[in-house]
Amino acid sequence: MGGRRAQKSRGAWIAAAGEALARGGIEAVAVEPLARALGVTKGSFYWHFADRRALLDAVLEAWQRVGTEGIIERVEAKGGDAADRLRTLWQLASAEAGLDVEMAIRDLAARDEHVAEVVAAVDRRRMDFVRARLRELGFDAGEVEARGFACYSLIIGNHFIGVGHGRRSRRRVIADAFEILLTR
Amino acid sequence: MGGRRAQKSRGAWIAAAGEALARGGIEAVAVEPLARALGVTKGSFYWHFADRRALLDAVLEAWQRVGTEGIIERVEAKGGDAADRLRTLWQLASAEAGLDVEMAIRDLAARDEHVAEVVAAVDRRRMDFVRARLRELGFDAGEVEARGFACYSLIIGNHFIGVGHGRRSRRRVIADAFEILLTR
DNA sequence: ACCTGAACACCGTTCAAGT
DNA sequence: ACCTGAACACCGTTCAAGT
């Protein structure tokens, strides 16, 4: 939080690293190839960042902002009642360009305490949003937690689970599941 | 699929790679460190495998076996009615040692067609199991698909979502969610 | 303030040579 | 049949030197 001066190419490194992470996963966030792509020597990387890990942390921080307030603001802008807003949330979440980045970051979180904390903060923020909507629908605390976790699992599961549904569309299956979870 | 002769140390490479994948993610599956751990030179690796990618494929294949038939056999062995079996499934799935491996593999699947196909086959096998149990509970095809996907999302979401539930336990929250999904 | 260039250690891959 | 050892290319990191 606060105090970073906007150096011209620090942001360029972070953007390039984010794209590499989306395209090729963690292994593609490699200093030398990134330097080549940016048209500088890899030596210059170490002016902006302590090491590769610091670059990953910067990508993580950017993802945190976009993955919480970014998406929630867009849901609120679209409007509708509580159930509409939850449906909008998963639609935006599933259309998101940052899905592959999110996947890679959740994988990192499995083995890195700091990454896990950031992911937990993002999940907390999103779950709080889901909980608030379910409360508006009149569910009690226990129901809010069970149905809320199931709704959020649906959103996460949607891009992690690689299964087909016969002639039914995934969109339809999830809409039906939401219907069950949003109805008493 | 048959035809492989059981070379003494091929299996040792695969086991070591699996442990490295669980412990340190994809980047930890590195030929030279693995060779050091196994007490051989990295040059010898290339007798057993074409390249690093082939080692990863072998780990993937092993995961596929354990992640489908392995877990399903244990659920069937434990017994109970359809709802009991679904609850056993997520209990075993969440206690599983291979969770970190599964996470890493799902991350790889986001960018690799072949990995994605194997993950899809695993998801299909598990979802078929879930579907069959829901059919036994008397749900029609549409309900089976919606509730089944939500149940499976719960199982997957459980180890991907890093959120707390106040004084409620995760175990309790998921049990409640299952209750909702298994009840008309 | 930001970058280059050279250096070094480490890892992926190849291959001729050993047993 | 299985492994070693040396070689080479590539990437992470450091640092003295440039502008």
mmCIF file of C-alpha atoms (C1' of nucleotides) in Angstrom:
data_model
loop_
_atom_site.group_PDB
_atom_site.id
_atom_site.type_symbol
_atom_site.label_atom_id
_atom_site.label_comp_id
_atom_site.label_asym_id
_atom_site.label_seq_id
_atom_site.Cartn_x
_atom_site.Cartn_y
_atom_site.Cartn_z
ATOM 1 C CA MET A 1 0.000 0.000 0.000
ATOM 2 C CA GLY A 2 1.246 3.502 -1.019
ATOM 3 C CA GLY A 3 4.677 4.892 -1.656
ATOM 4 C CA ARG A 4 5.589 3.392 -5.037
ATOM 5 C CA ARG A 5 6.812 5.879 -7.659
ATOM 6 C CA ALA A 6 5.503 5.062 -11.106
ATOM 7 C CA GLN A 7 8.648 4.057 -12.977
ATOM 8 C CA LYS A 8 8.098 3.851 -16.662
ATOM 9 C CA SER A 9 8.924 0.218 -17.248
ATOM 10 C CA ARG A 10 8.121 -1.413 -13.902
ATOM 11 C CA GLY A 11 4.497 -1.564 -15.010
ATOM 12 C CA ALA A 12 5.564 -2.966 -18.369
ATOM 13 C CA TRP A 13 7.382 -5.836 -16.646
ATOM 14 C CA ILE A 14 4.312 -6.621 -14.542
ATOM 15 C CA ALA A 15 1.990 -6.526 -17.550
ATOM 16 C CA ALA A 16 4.302 -8.760 -19.579
ATOM 17 C CA ALA A 17 4.632 -11.169 -16.651
ATOM 18 C CA GLY A 18 0.848 -11.341 -16.283
ATOM 19 C CA GLU A 19 0.429 -12.166 -19.964
ATOM 20 C CA ALA A 20 3.157 -14.794 -19.769
ATOM 21 C CA LEU A 21 1.507 -16.317 -16.700
ATOM 22 C CA ALA A 22 -1.813 -16.537 -18.520
ATOM 23 C CA ARG A 23 -0.262 -17.965 -21.671
ATOM 24 C CA GLY A 24 2.340 -20.366 -20.335
ATOM 25 C CA GLY A 25 1.873 -20.686 -16.584
ATOM 26 C CA ILE A 26 4.408 -20.067 -13.871
ATOM 27 C CA GLU A 27 7.328 -21.462 -15.885
ATOM 28 C CA ALA A 28 6.742 -18.880 -18.599
ATOM 29 C CA VAL A 29 7.380 -16.049 -16.153
ATOM 30 C CA ALA A 30 11.083 -16.146 -16.970
ATOM 31 C CA VAL A 31 13.256 -13.061 -16.713
ATOM 32 C CA GLU A 32 15.361 -13.541 -19.822
ATOM 33 C CA PRO A 33 12.521 -14.275 -22.307
ATOM 34 C CA LEU A 34 10.550 -11.388 -20.801
ATOM 35 C CA ALA A 35 13.556 -9.098 -21.214
ATOM 36 C CA ARG A 36 13.877 -10.128 -24.862
ATOM 37 C CA ALA A 37 10.170 -9.400 -25.410
ATOM 38 C CA LEU A 38 10.540 -5.980 -23.788
ATOM 39 C CA GLY A 39 13.698 -5.187 -25.747
ATOM 40 C CA VAL A 40 16.022 -4.780 -22.768
ATOM 41 C CA THR A 41 18.728 -6.923 -21.241
ATOM 42 C CA LYS A 42 17.815 -9.182 -18.351
ATOM 43 C CA GLY A 43 20.310 -7.317 -16.217
ATOM 44 C CA SER A 44 17.994 -4.327 -16.239
ATOM 45 C CA PHE A 45 15.242 -6.400 -14.641
ATOM 46 C CA TYR A 46 17.148 -6.275 -11.363
ATOM 47 C CA TRP A 47 16.874 -2.533 -11.220
ATOM 48 C CA HIS A 48 13.083 -2.781 -10.899
ATOM 49 C CA PHE A 49 12.777 -6.004 -8.897
ATOM 50 C CA ALA A 50 14.809 -7.773 -6.259
ATOM 51 C CA ASP A 51 14.317 -11.095 -8.019
ATOM 52 C CA ARG A 52 11.825 -13.198 -9.985
ATOM 53 C CA ARG A 53 9.788 -13.754 -6.850
ATOM 54 C CA ALA A 54 9.225 -10.000 -6.436
ATOM 55 C CA LEU A 55 7.840 -9.859 -9.984
ATOM 56 C CA LEU A 56 5.421 -12.677 -9.178
ATOM 57 C CA ASP A 57 4.349 -10.799 -6.039
ATOM 58 C CA ALA A 58 3.602 -7.723 -8.131
ATOM 59 C CA VAL A 59 1.481 -9.798 -10.524
ATOM 60 C CA LEU A 60 -0.315 -11.243 -7.507
ATOM 61 C CA GLU A 61 -1.072 -7.780 -6.165
ATOM 62 C CA ALA A 62 -2.482 -6.640 -9.509
ATOM 63 C CA TRP A 63 -4.633 -9.764 -9.721
ATOM 64 C CA GLN A 64 -5.970 -9.125 -6.229
ATOM 65 C CA ARG A 65 -7.246 -5.679 -7.184
ATOM 66 C CA VAL A 66 -8.891 -6.798 -10.421
ATOM 67 C CA GLY A 67 -10.228 -10.036 -8.943
ATOM 68 C CA THR A 68 -12.123 -8.335 -6.136
ATOM 69 C CA GLU A 69 -13.185 -4.723 -6.494
ATOM 70 C CA GLY A 70 -12.883 -4.809 -10.297
ATOM 71 C CA ILE A 71 -15.426 -7.548 -10.776
ATOM 72 C CA ILE A 72 -17.709 -6.540 -7.908
ATOM 73 C CA GLU A 73 -18.017 -2.973 -9.186
ATOM 74 C CA ARG A 74 -19.114 -4.286 -12.561
ATOM 75 C CA VAL A 75 -21.727 -6.517 -10.944
ATOM 76 C CA GLU A 76 -23.141 -3.600 -8.956
ATOM 77 C CA ALA A 77 -23.137 -1.404 -12.067
ATOM 78 C CA LYS A 78 -25.284 -3.947 -13.901
ATOM 79 C CA GLY A 79 -27.903 -3.855 -11.097
ATOM 80 C CA GLY A 80 -30.885 -6.125 -10.538
ATOM 81 C CA ASP A 81 -32.111 -7.896 -7.392
ATOM 82 C CA ALA A 82 -29.973 -10.099 -5.161
ATOM 83 C CA ALA A 83 -30.435 -13.240 -7.276
ATOM 84 C CA ASP A 84 -29.731 -11.307 -10.497
ATOM 85 C CA ARG A 85 -26.510 -9.976 -9.016
ATOM 86 C CA LEU A 86 -25.304 -13.472 -8.108
ATOM 87 C CA ARG A 87 -26.043 -14.670 -11.644
ATOM 88 C CA THR A 88 -24.198 -11.663 -13.053
ATOM 89 C CA LEU A 89 -21.260 -12.478 -10.785
ATOM 90 C CA TRP A 90 -20.714 -15.917 -12.237
ATOM 91 C CA GLN A 91 -21.320 -14.710 -15.777
ATOM 92 C CA LEU A 92 -18.643 -12.039 -15.427
ATOM 93 C CA ALA A 93 -16.373 -14.446 -13.538
ATOM 94 C CA SER A 94 -16.641 -17.061 -16.283
ATOM 95 C CA ALA A 95 -16.093 -14.539 -19.083
ATOM 96 C CA GLU A 96 -13.043 -13.129 -17.326
ATOM 97 C CA ALA A 97 -9.780 -12.985 -19.283
ATOM 98 C CA GLY A 98 -7.817 -13.542 -16.094
ATOM 99 C CA LEU A 99 -9.028 -17.107 -15.554
ATOM 100 C CA ASP A 100 -5.760 -18.757 -16.469
ATOM 101 C CA VAL A 101 -3.913 -16.373 -14.186
ATOM 102 C CA GLU A 102 -6.290 -17.198 -11.358
ATOM 103 C CA MET A 103 -5.708 -20.902 -11.939
ATOM 104 C CA ALA A 104 -1.938 -20.479 -11.776
ATOM 105 C CA ILE A 105 -2.185 -18.340 -8.640
ATOM 106 C CA ARG A 106 -4.398 -20.865 -6.835
ATOM 107 C CA ASP A 107 -1.856 -23.512 -7.706
ATOM 108 C CA LEU A 108 0.933 -21.388 -6.213
ATOM 109 C CA ALA A 109 -1.192 -20.818 -3.109
ATOM 110 C CA ALA A 110 -1.135 -24.546 -2.410
ATOM 111 C CA ARG A 111 2.552 -24.288 -1.537
ATOM 112 C CA ASP A 112 3.186 -20.673 -0.619
ATOM 113 C CA GLU A 113 1.914 -19.120 2.583
ATOM 114 C CA HIS A 114 1.975 -15.541 1.286
ATOM 115 C CA VAL A 115 0.159 -16.378 -1.945
ATOM 116 C CA ALA A 116 -2.358 -18.373 0.096
ATOM 117 C CA GLU A 117 -3.101 -15.326 2.238
ATOM 118 C CA VAL A 118 -3.772 -13.132 -0.786
ATOM 119 C CA VAL A 119 -6.024 -15.785 -2.346
ATOM 120 C CA ALA A 120 -7.837 -16.112 0.996
ATOM 121 C CA ALA A 121 -8.406 -12.341 1.053
ATOM 122 C CA VAL A 122 -9.862 -12.476 -2.454
ATOM 123 C CA ASP A 123 -12.109 -15.412 -1.568
ATOM 124 C CA ARG A 124 -13.217 -13.625 1.594
ATOM 125 C CA ARG A 125 -14.126 -10.491 -0.331
ATOM 126 C CA ARG A 126 -16.100 -12.408 -2.938
ATOM 127 C CA MET A 127 -17.781 -14.662 -0.374
ATOM 128 C CA ASP A 128 -18.835 -11.616 1.642
ATOM 129 C CA PHE A 129 -20.521 -10.320 -1.470
ATOM 130 C CA VAL A 130 -22.305 -13.648 -2.003
ATOM 131 C CA ARG A 131 -23.285 -13.846 1.680
ATOM 132 C CA ALA A 132 -24.787 -10.341 1.601
ATOM 133 C CA ARG A 133 -26.957 -11.227 -1.405
ATOM 134 C CA LEU A 134 -28.189 -14.440 0.217
ATOM 135 C CA ARG A 135 -29.038 -12.533 3.362
ATOM 136 C CA GLU A 136 -31.090 -10.172 1.209
ATOM 137 C CA LEU A 137 -32.946 -13.211 -0.078
ATOM 138 C CA GLY A 138 -33.976 -13.972 3.521
ATOM 139 C CA PHE A 139 -31.772 -16.962 4.377
ATOM 140 C CA ASP A 140 -30.587 -17.409 7.966
ATOM 141 C CA ALA A 141 -26.898 -17.551 8.929
ATOM 142 C CA GLY A 142 -26.494 -21.318 8.514
ATOM 143 C CA GLU A 143 -28.260 -21.303 5.146
ATOM 144 C CA VAL A 144 -26.245 -18.305 3.987
ATOM 145 C CA GLU A 145 -23.015 -20.132 4.694
ATOM 146 C CA ALA A 146 -23.991 -23.463 3.096
ATOM 147 C CA ARG A 147 -25.707 -21.975 0.040
ATOM 148 C CA GLY A 148 -23.097 -19.245 -0.274
ATOM 149 C CA PHE A 149 -20.226 -21.698 -0.297
ATOM 150 C CA ALA A 150 -22.063 -23.852 -2.833
ATOM 151 C CA CYS A 151 -22.694 -20.808 -5.083
ATOM 152 C CA TYR A 152 -19.073 -19.779 -4.897
ATOM 153 C CA SER A 153 -17.952 -23.373 -5.540
ATOM 154 C CA LEU A 154 -20.084 -23.294 -8.680
ATOM 155 C CA ILE A 155 -18.279 -20.163 -9.866
ATOM 156 C CA ILE A 156 -14.856 -21.629 -9.129
ATOM 157 C CA GLY A 157 -15.769 -25.156 -10.248
ATOM 158 C CA ASN A 158 -17.029 -23.814 -13.568
ATOM 159 C CA HIS A 159 -13.549 -23.138 -14.870
ATOM 160 C CA PHE A 160 -11.753 -25.967 -13.116
ATOM 161 C CA ILE A 161 -13.990 -28.869 -14.062
ATOM 162 C CA GLY A 162 -13.585 -30.229 -17.576
ATOM 163 C CA VAL A 163 -16.717 -32.275 -18.023
ATOM 164 C CA GLY A 164 -19.460 -32.227 -20.645
ATOM 165 C CA HIS A 165 -23.207 -32.387 -20.055
ATOM 166 C CA GLY A 166 -24.585 -34.265 -23.043
ATOM 167 C CA ARG A 167 -26.785 -31.949 -25.098
ATOM 168 C CA ARG A 168 -27.259 -29.618 -22.141
ATOM 169 C CA SER A 169 -25.031 -26.528 -22.066
ATOM 170 C CA ARG A 170 -22.778 -25.784 -19.109
ATOM 171 C CA ARG A 171 -24.497 -22.401 -18.894
ATOM 172 C CA ARG A 172 -27.851 -24.091 -18.492
ATOM 173 C CA VAL A 173 -26.605 -26.608 -15.917
ATOM 174 C CA ILE A 174 -25.145 -23.862 -13.738
ATOM 175 C CA ALA A 175 -28.233 -21.678 -14.105
ATOM 176 C CA ASP A 176 -30.323 -24.636 -12.878
ATOM 177 C CA ALA A 177 -27.953 -25.237 -9.982
ATOM 178 C CA PHE A 178 -28.200 -21.563 -8.991
ATOM 179 C CA GLU A 179 -31.968 -21.855 -9.111
ATOM 180 C CA ILE A 180 -31.835 -24.704 -6.577
ATOM 181 C CA LEU A 181 -29.411 -22.855 -4.312
ATOM 182 C CA LEU A 182 -31.328 -19.562 -4.409
ATOM 183 C CA THR A 183 -34.718 -21.139 -3.723
ATOM 184 C CA ARG A 184 -35.945 -22.445 -0.405
ATOM 185 C CA MET B 1 -2.677 -49.667 -21.839
ATOM 186 C CA GLY B 2 -0.110 -52.495 -21.993
ATOM 187 C CA GLY B 3 3.326 -52.933 -23.502
ATOM 188 C CA ARG B 4 5.591 -51.198 -20.997
ATOM 189 C CA ARG B 5 8.350 -53.352 -19.454
ATOM 190 C CA ALA B 6 8.855 -52.549 -15.797
ATOM 191 C CA GLN B 7 12.334 -51.051 -15.701
ATOM 192 C CA LYS B 8 13.686 -50.827 -12.196
ATOM 193 C CA SER B 9 14.182 -47.090 -11.920
ATOM 194 C CA ARG B 10 11.597 -45.700 -14.319
ATOM 195 C CA GLY B 11 9.057 -46.047 -11.545
ATOM 196 C CA ALA B 12 11.445 -44.364 -9.116
ATOM 197 C CA TRP B 13 11.679 -41.334 -11.399
ATOM 198 C CA ILE B 14 7.893 -41.108 -11.640
ATOM 199 C CA ALA B 15 7.442 -41.427 -7.879
ATOM 200 C CA ALA B 16 10.101 -38.796 -7.193
ATOM 201 C CA ALA B 17 8.548 -36.484 -9.780
ATOM 202 C CA GLY B 18 5.124 -36.901 -8.191
ATOM 203 C CA GLU B 19 6.483 -36.001 -4.771
ATOM 204 C CA ALA B 20 8.322 -32.994 -6.195
ATOM 205 C CA LEU B 21 5.145 -31.862 -7.964
ATOM 206 C CA ALA B 22 3.197 -32.061 -4.704
ATOM 207 C CA ARG B 23 5.879 -30.303 -2.709
ATOM 208 C CA GLY B 24 7.074 -27.575 -5.055
ATOM 209 C CA GLY B 25 4.742 -27.483 -8.044
ATOM 210 C CA ILE B 26 5.634 -27.846 -11.702
ATOM 211 C CA GLU B 27 8.905 -25.940 -11.367
ATOM 212 C CA ALA B 28 10.164 -28.467 -8.829
ATOM 213 C CA VAL B 29 9.911 -31.252 -11.384
ATOM 214 C CA ALA B 30 13.461 -30.592 -12.538
ATOM 215 C CA VAL B 31 15.631 -33.319 -14.007
ATOM 216 C CA GLU B 32 18.909 -32.416 -12.351
ATOM 217 C CA PRO B 33 17.647 -32.008 -8.749
ATOM 218 C CA LEU B 34 15.645 -35.216 -9.183
ATOM 219 C CA ALA B 35 18.755 -37.012 -10.425
ATOM 220 C CA ARG B 36 20.703 -35.801 -7.382
ATOM 221 C CA ALA B 37 17.939 -37.065 -5.083
ATOM 222 C CA LEU B 38 17.957 -40.439 -6.821
ATOM 223 C CA GLY B 39 21.735 -40.667 -6.750
ATOM 224 C CA VAL B 40 22.284 -40.831 -10.495
ATOM 225 C CA THR B 41 23.492 -38.371 -13.100
ATOM 226 C CA LYS B 42 20.920 -36.382 -15.020
ATOM 227 C CA GLY B 43 22.244 -37.938 -18.205
ATOM 228 C CA SER B 44 20.727 -41.245 -17.148
ATOM 229 C CA PHE B 45 17.281 -39.677 -17.066
ATOM 230 C CA TYR B 46 17.266 -39.653 -20.840
ATOM 231 C CA TRP B 47 17.543 -43.392 -21.005
ATOM 232 C CA HIS B 48 14.114 -43.725 -19.349
ATOM 233 C CA PHE B 49 12.352 -40.672 -20.785
ATOM 234 C CA ALA B 50 12.500 -38.719 -24.016
ATOM 235 C CA ASP B 51 12.463 -35.419 -22.115
ATOM 236 C CA ARG B 52 11.009 -33.656 -19.071
ATOM 237 C CA ARG B 53 7.628 -33.542 -20.723
ATOM 238 C CA ALA B 54 7.503 -37.344 -20.953
ATOM 239 C CA LEU B 55 8.131 -37.564 -17.206
ATOM 240 C CA LEU B 56 5.237 -35.172 -16.565
ATOM 241 C CA ASP B 57 3.034 -37.313 -18.816
ATOM 242 C CA ALA B 58 3.922 -40.384 -16.771
ATOM 243 C CA VAL B 59 2.998 -38.565 -13.540
ATOM 244 C CA LEU B 60 -0.261 -37.523 -15.180
ATOM 245 C CA GLU B 61 -1.043 -41.107 -16.114
ATOM 246 C CA ALA B 62 -0.396 -42.317 -12.559
ATOM 247 C CA TRP B 63 -2.609 -39.550 -11.165
ATOM 248 C CA GLN B 64 -5.385 -40.515 -13.543
ATOM 249 C CA ARG B 65 -5.469 -44.086 -12.218
ATOM 250 C CA VAL B 66 -5.416 -43.096 -8.538
ATOM 251 C CA GLY B 67 -7.800 -40.154 -9.007
ATOM 252 C CA THR B 68 -10.557 -42.238 -10.565
ATOM 253 C CA GLU B 69 -10.724 -45.966 -9.852
ATOM 254 C CA GLY B 70 -8.592 -45.676 -6.713
ATOM 255 C CA ILE B 71 -10.931 -43.326 -4.916
ATOM 256 C CA ILE B 72 -14.163 -44.783 -6.290
ATOM 257 C CA GLU B 73 -13.242 -48.311 -5.180
ATOM 258 C CA ARG B 74 -12.697 -47.039 -1.645
ATOM 259 C CA VAL B 75 -16.075 -45.289 -1.657
ATOM 260 C CA GLU B 76 -17.822 -48.474 -2.796
ATOM 261 C CA ALA B 77 -15.933 -50.506 -0.178
ATOM 262 C CA LYS B 78 -17.237 -48.247 2.584
ATOM 263 C CA GLY B 79 -20.843 -48.842 1.452
ATOM 264 C CA GLY B 80 -24.050 -47.092 2.550
ATOM 265 C CA ASP B 81 -26.907 -45.678 0.484
ATOM 266 C CA ALA B 82 -26.515 -43.254 -2.439
ATOM 267 C CA ALA B 83 -26.355 -40.140 -0.233
ATOM 268 C CA ASP B 84 -23.843 -41.795 2.116
ATOM 269 C CA ARG B 85 -21.616 -42.680 -0.815
ATOM 270 C CA LEU B 86 -21.596 -39.093 -2.080
ATOM 271 C CA ARG B 87 -20.646 -37.864 1.400
ATOM 272 C CA THR B 88 -17.903 -40.494 1.594
ATOM 273 C CA LEU B 89 -16.654 -39.356 -1.802
ATOM 274 C CA TRP B 90 -15.993 -35.809 -0.687
ATOM 275 C CA GLN B 91 -14.558 -36.944 2.634
ATOM 276 C CA LEU B 92 -12.027 -39.173 0.891
ATOM 277 C CA ALA B 93 -11.406 -36.540 -1.785
ATOM 278 C CA SER B 94 -10.664 -33.878 0.820
ATOM 279 C CA ALA B 95 -8.414 -36.179 2.873
ATOM 280 C CA GLU B 96 -6.485 -37.187 -0.214
ATOM 281 C CA ALA B 97 -2.710 -36.761 -0.179
ATOM 282 C CA GLY B 98 -2.692 -36.028 -3.900
ATOM 283 C CA LEU B 99 -4.542 -32.723 -3.625
ATOM 284 C CA ASP B 100 -1.522 -30.571 -4.395
ATOM 285 C CA VAL B 101 -0.736 -32.732 -7.386
ATOM 286 C CA GLU B 102 -4.317 -32.384 -8.605
ATOM 287 C CA MET B 103 -4.077 -28.611 -8.262
ATOM 288 C CA ALA B 104 -0.878 -28.479 -10.294
ATOM 289 C CA ILE B 105 -2.332 -30.750 -12.961
ATOM 290 C CA ARG B 106 -5.502 -28.675 -13.315
ATOM 291 C CA ASP B 107 -3.304 -25.634 -13.733
ATOM 292 C CA LEU B 108 -1.350 -27.378 -16.511
ATOM 293 C CA ALA B 109 -4.639 -28.383 -18.145
ATOM 294 C CA ALA B 110 -5.510 -24.716 -18.637
ATOM 295 C CA ARG B 111 -2.754 -24.439 -21.248
ATOM 296 C CA ASP B 112 -2.141 -27.956 -22.508
ATOM 297 C CA GLU B 113 -4.591 -29.827 -24.709
ATOM 298 C CA HIS B 114 -3.347 -33.283 -23.757
ATOM 299 C CA VAL B 115 -3.396 -32.599 -20.019
ATOM 300 C CA ALA B 116 -6.866 -31.092 -20.440
ATOM 301 C CA GLU B 117 -8.104 -34.308 -22.051
ATOM 302 C CA VAL B 118 -6.831 -36.445 -19.185
ATOM 303 C CA VAL B 119 -8.376 -34.109 -16.607
ATOM 304 C CA ALA B 120 -11.637 -34.194 -18.566
ATOM 305 C CA ALA B 121 -11.572 -38.004 -18.497
ATOM 306 C CA VAL B 122 -11.074 -37.951 -14.720
ATOM 307 C CA ASP B 123 -13.883 -35.434 -14.248
ATOM 308 C CA ARG B 124 -16.135 -37.494 -16.503
ATOM 309 C CA ARG B 125 -15.464 -40.659 -14.511
ATOM 310 C CA ARG B 126 -16.143 -38.941 -11.187
ATOM 311 C CA MET B 127 -19.205 -37.082 -12.462
ATOM 312 C CA ASP B 128 -20.645 -40.338 -13.816
ATOM 313 C CA PHE B 129 -20.337 -41.740 -10.318
ATOM 314 C CA VAL B 130 -22.088 -38.687 -8.852
ATOM 315 C CA ARG B 131 -24.800 -38.807 -11.533
ATOM 316 C CA ALA B 132 -25.493 -42.487 -10.864
ATOM 317 C CA ARG B 133 -25.970 -41.820 -7.128
ATOM 318 C CA LEU B 134 -28.344 -38.902 -7.797
ATOM 319 C CA ARG B 135 -30.341 -41.053 -10.169
ATOM 320 C CA GLU B 136 -30.664 -43.617 -7.372
ATOM 321 C CA LEU B 137 -32.073 -40.839 -5.208
ATOM 322 C CA GLY B 138 -34.831 -40.395 -7.782
ATOM 323 C CA PHE B 139 -33.859 -37.138 -9.511
ATOM 324 C CA ASP B 140 -34.695 -36.682 -13.188
ATOM 325 C CA ALA B 141 -32.058 -36.009 -15.860
ATOM 326 C CA GLY B 142 -32.085 -32.210 -15.548
ATOM 327 C CA GLU B 143 -31.906 -32.340 -11.767
ATOM 328 C CA VAL B 144 -29.142 -34.943 -11.881
ATOM 329 C CA GLU B 145 -27.026 -32.685 -14.045
ATOM 330 C CA ALA B 146 -27.565 -29.487 -12.030
ATOM 331 C CA ARG B 147 -27.276 -31.071 -8.584
ATOM 332 C CA GLY B 148 -24.478 -33.367 -9.728
ATOM 333 C CA PHE B 149 -22.400 -30.505 -11.050
ATOM 334 C CA ALA B 150 -23.033 -28.554 -7.840
ATOM 335 C CA CYS B 151 -21.988 -31.569 -5.702
ATOM 336 C CA TYR B 152 -18.833 -32.058 -7.722
ATOM 337 C CA SER B 153 -18.102 -28.310 -7.569
ATOM 338 C CA LEU B 154 -18.334 -28.574 -3.799
ATOM 339 C CA ILE B 155 -15.736 -31.352 -3.787
ATOM 340 C CA ILE B 156 -13.401 -29.411 -6.080
ATOM 341 C CA GLY B 157 -14.146 -26.016 -4.506
ATOM 342 C CA ASN B 158 -13.373 -27.398 -1.059
ATOM 343 C CA HIS B 159 -9.660 -27.485 -1.682
ATOM 344 C CA PHE B 160 -9.422 -24.506 -3.989
ATOM 345 C CA ILE B 161 -11.306 -21.932 -1.946
ATOM 346 C CA GLY B 162 -9.409 -20.384 0.956
ATOM 347 C CA VAL B 163 -12.182 -18.813 2.970
ATOM 348 C CA GLY B 164 -13.196 -19.183 6.629
ATOM 349 C CA HIS B 165 -16.722 -19.609 7.967
ATOM 350 C CA GLY B 166 -16.687 -17.855 11.347
ATOM 351 C CA ARG B 167 -17.210 -20.375 14.120
ATOM 352 C CA ARG B 168 -18.719 -22.860 11.702
ATOM 353 C CA SER B 169 -16.395 -25.587 10.387
ATOM 354 C CA ARG B 170 -15.825 -26.112 6.677
ATOM 355 C CA ARG B 171 -16.877 -29.711 7.214
ATOM 356 C CA ARG B 172 -20.210 -28.546 8.600
ATOM 357 C CA VAL B 173 -20.797 -25.994 5.846
ATOM 358 C CA ILE B 174 -20.230 -28.569 3.133
ATOM 359 C CA ALA B 175 -22.356 -31.178 4.912
ATOM 360 C CA ASP B 176 -25.198 -28.629 5.011
ATOM 361 C CA ALA B 177 -24.708 -27.799 1.345
ATOM 362 C CA PHE B 178 -24.853 -31.496 0.454
ATOM 363 C CA GLU B 179 -28.049 -31.781 2.449
ATOM 364 C CA ILE B 180 -29.629 -29.058 0.313
ATOM 365 C CA LEU B 181 -28.407 -30.602 -2.926
ATOM 366 C CA LEU B 182 -29.483 -34.144 -2.042
ATOM 367 C CA THR B 183 -32.962 -33.137 -0.876
ATOM 368 C CA ARG B 184 -35.873 -32.177 -3.066
ATOM 369 C "C1'" DA C 1 17.594 6.985 -12.390
ATOM 370 C "C1'" DC C 2 17.923 3.381 -15.496
ATOM 371 C "C1'" DC C 3 20.392 0.304 -18.460
ATOM 372 C "C1'" DT C 4 24.366 -2.680 -20.580
ATOM 373 C "C1'" DG C 5 27.783 -6.428 -20.629
ATOM 374 C "C1'" DA C 6 30.278 -9.777 -18.707
ATOM 375 C "C1'" DA C 7 30.515 -13.234 -15.350
ATOM 376 C "C1'" DC C 8 29.000 -17.423 -12.789
ATOM 377 C "C1'" DA C 9 25.963 -21.093 -11.180
ATOM 378 C "C1'" DC C 10 22.281 -24.074 -12.392
ATOM 379 C "C1'" DC C 11 19.214 -26.888 -15.437
ATOM 380 C "C1'" DG C 12 17.573 -29.251 -20.078
ATOM 381 C "C1'" DT C 13 19.283 -31.961 -23.663
ATOM 382 C "C1'" DT C 14 22.609 -34.696 -26.528
ATOM 383 C "C1'" DC C 15 25.809 -38.095 -27.238
ATOM 384 C "C1'" DA C 16 29.939 -40.903 -27.226
ATOM 385 C "C1'" DA C 17 31.744 -43.997 -24.217
ATOM 386 C "C1'" DG C 18 31.631 -47.236 -20.502
ATOM 387 C "C1'" DT C 19 29.796 -51.673 -17.859
ATOM 388 C "C1'" DA D 1 20.163 -52.647 -20.698
ATOM 389 C "C1'" DC D 2 21.463 -48.903 -18.044
ATOM 390 C "C1'" DC D 3 24.582 -45.357 -16.617
ATOM 391 C "C1'" DT D 4 28.586 -41.743 -16.669
ATOM 392 C "C1'" DG D 5 30.956 -37.516 -18.189
ATOM 393 C "C1'" DA D 6 31.614 -33.921 -20.984
ATOM 394 C "C1'" DA D 7 29.589 -30.614 -23.852
ATOM 395 C "C1'" DC D 8 26.394 -26.794 -25.106
ATOM 396 C "C1'" DA D 9 22.461 -23.695 -24.822
ATOM 397 C "C1'" DC D 10 19.504 -21.257 -21.823
ATOM 398 C "C1'" DC D 11 17.995 -18.798 -17.530
ATOM 399 C "C1'" DG D 12 18.581 -16.533 -12.607
ATOM 400 C "C1'" DT D 13 21.419 -13.454 -10.255
ATOM 401 C "C1'" DT D 14 25.297 -10.131 -9.343
ATOM 402 C "C1'" DC D 15 27.871 -6.269 -10.218
ATOM 403 C "C1'" DA D 16 30.963 -2.877 -12.180
ATOM 404 C "C1'" DA D 17 30.515 0.314 -15.578
ATOM 405 C "C1'" DG D 18 28.060 3.337 -18.596
ATOM 406 C "C1'" DT D 19 24.501 7.366 -19.752
#
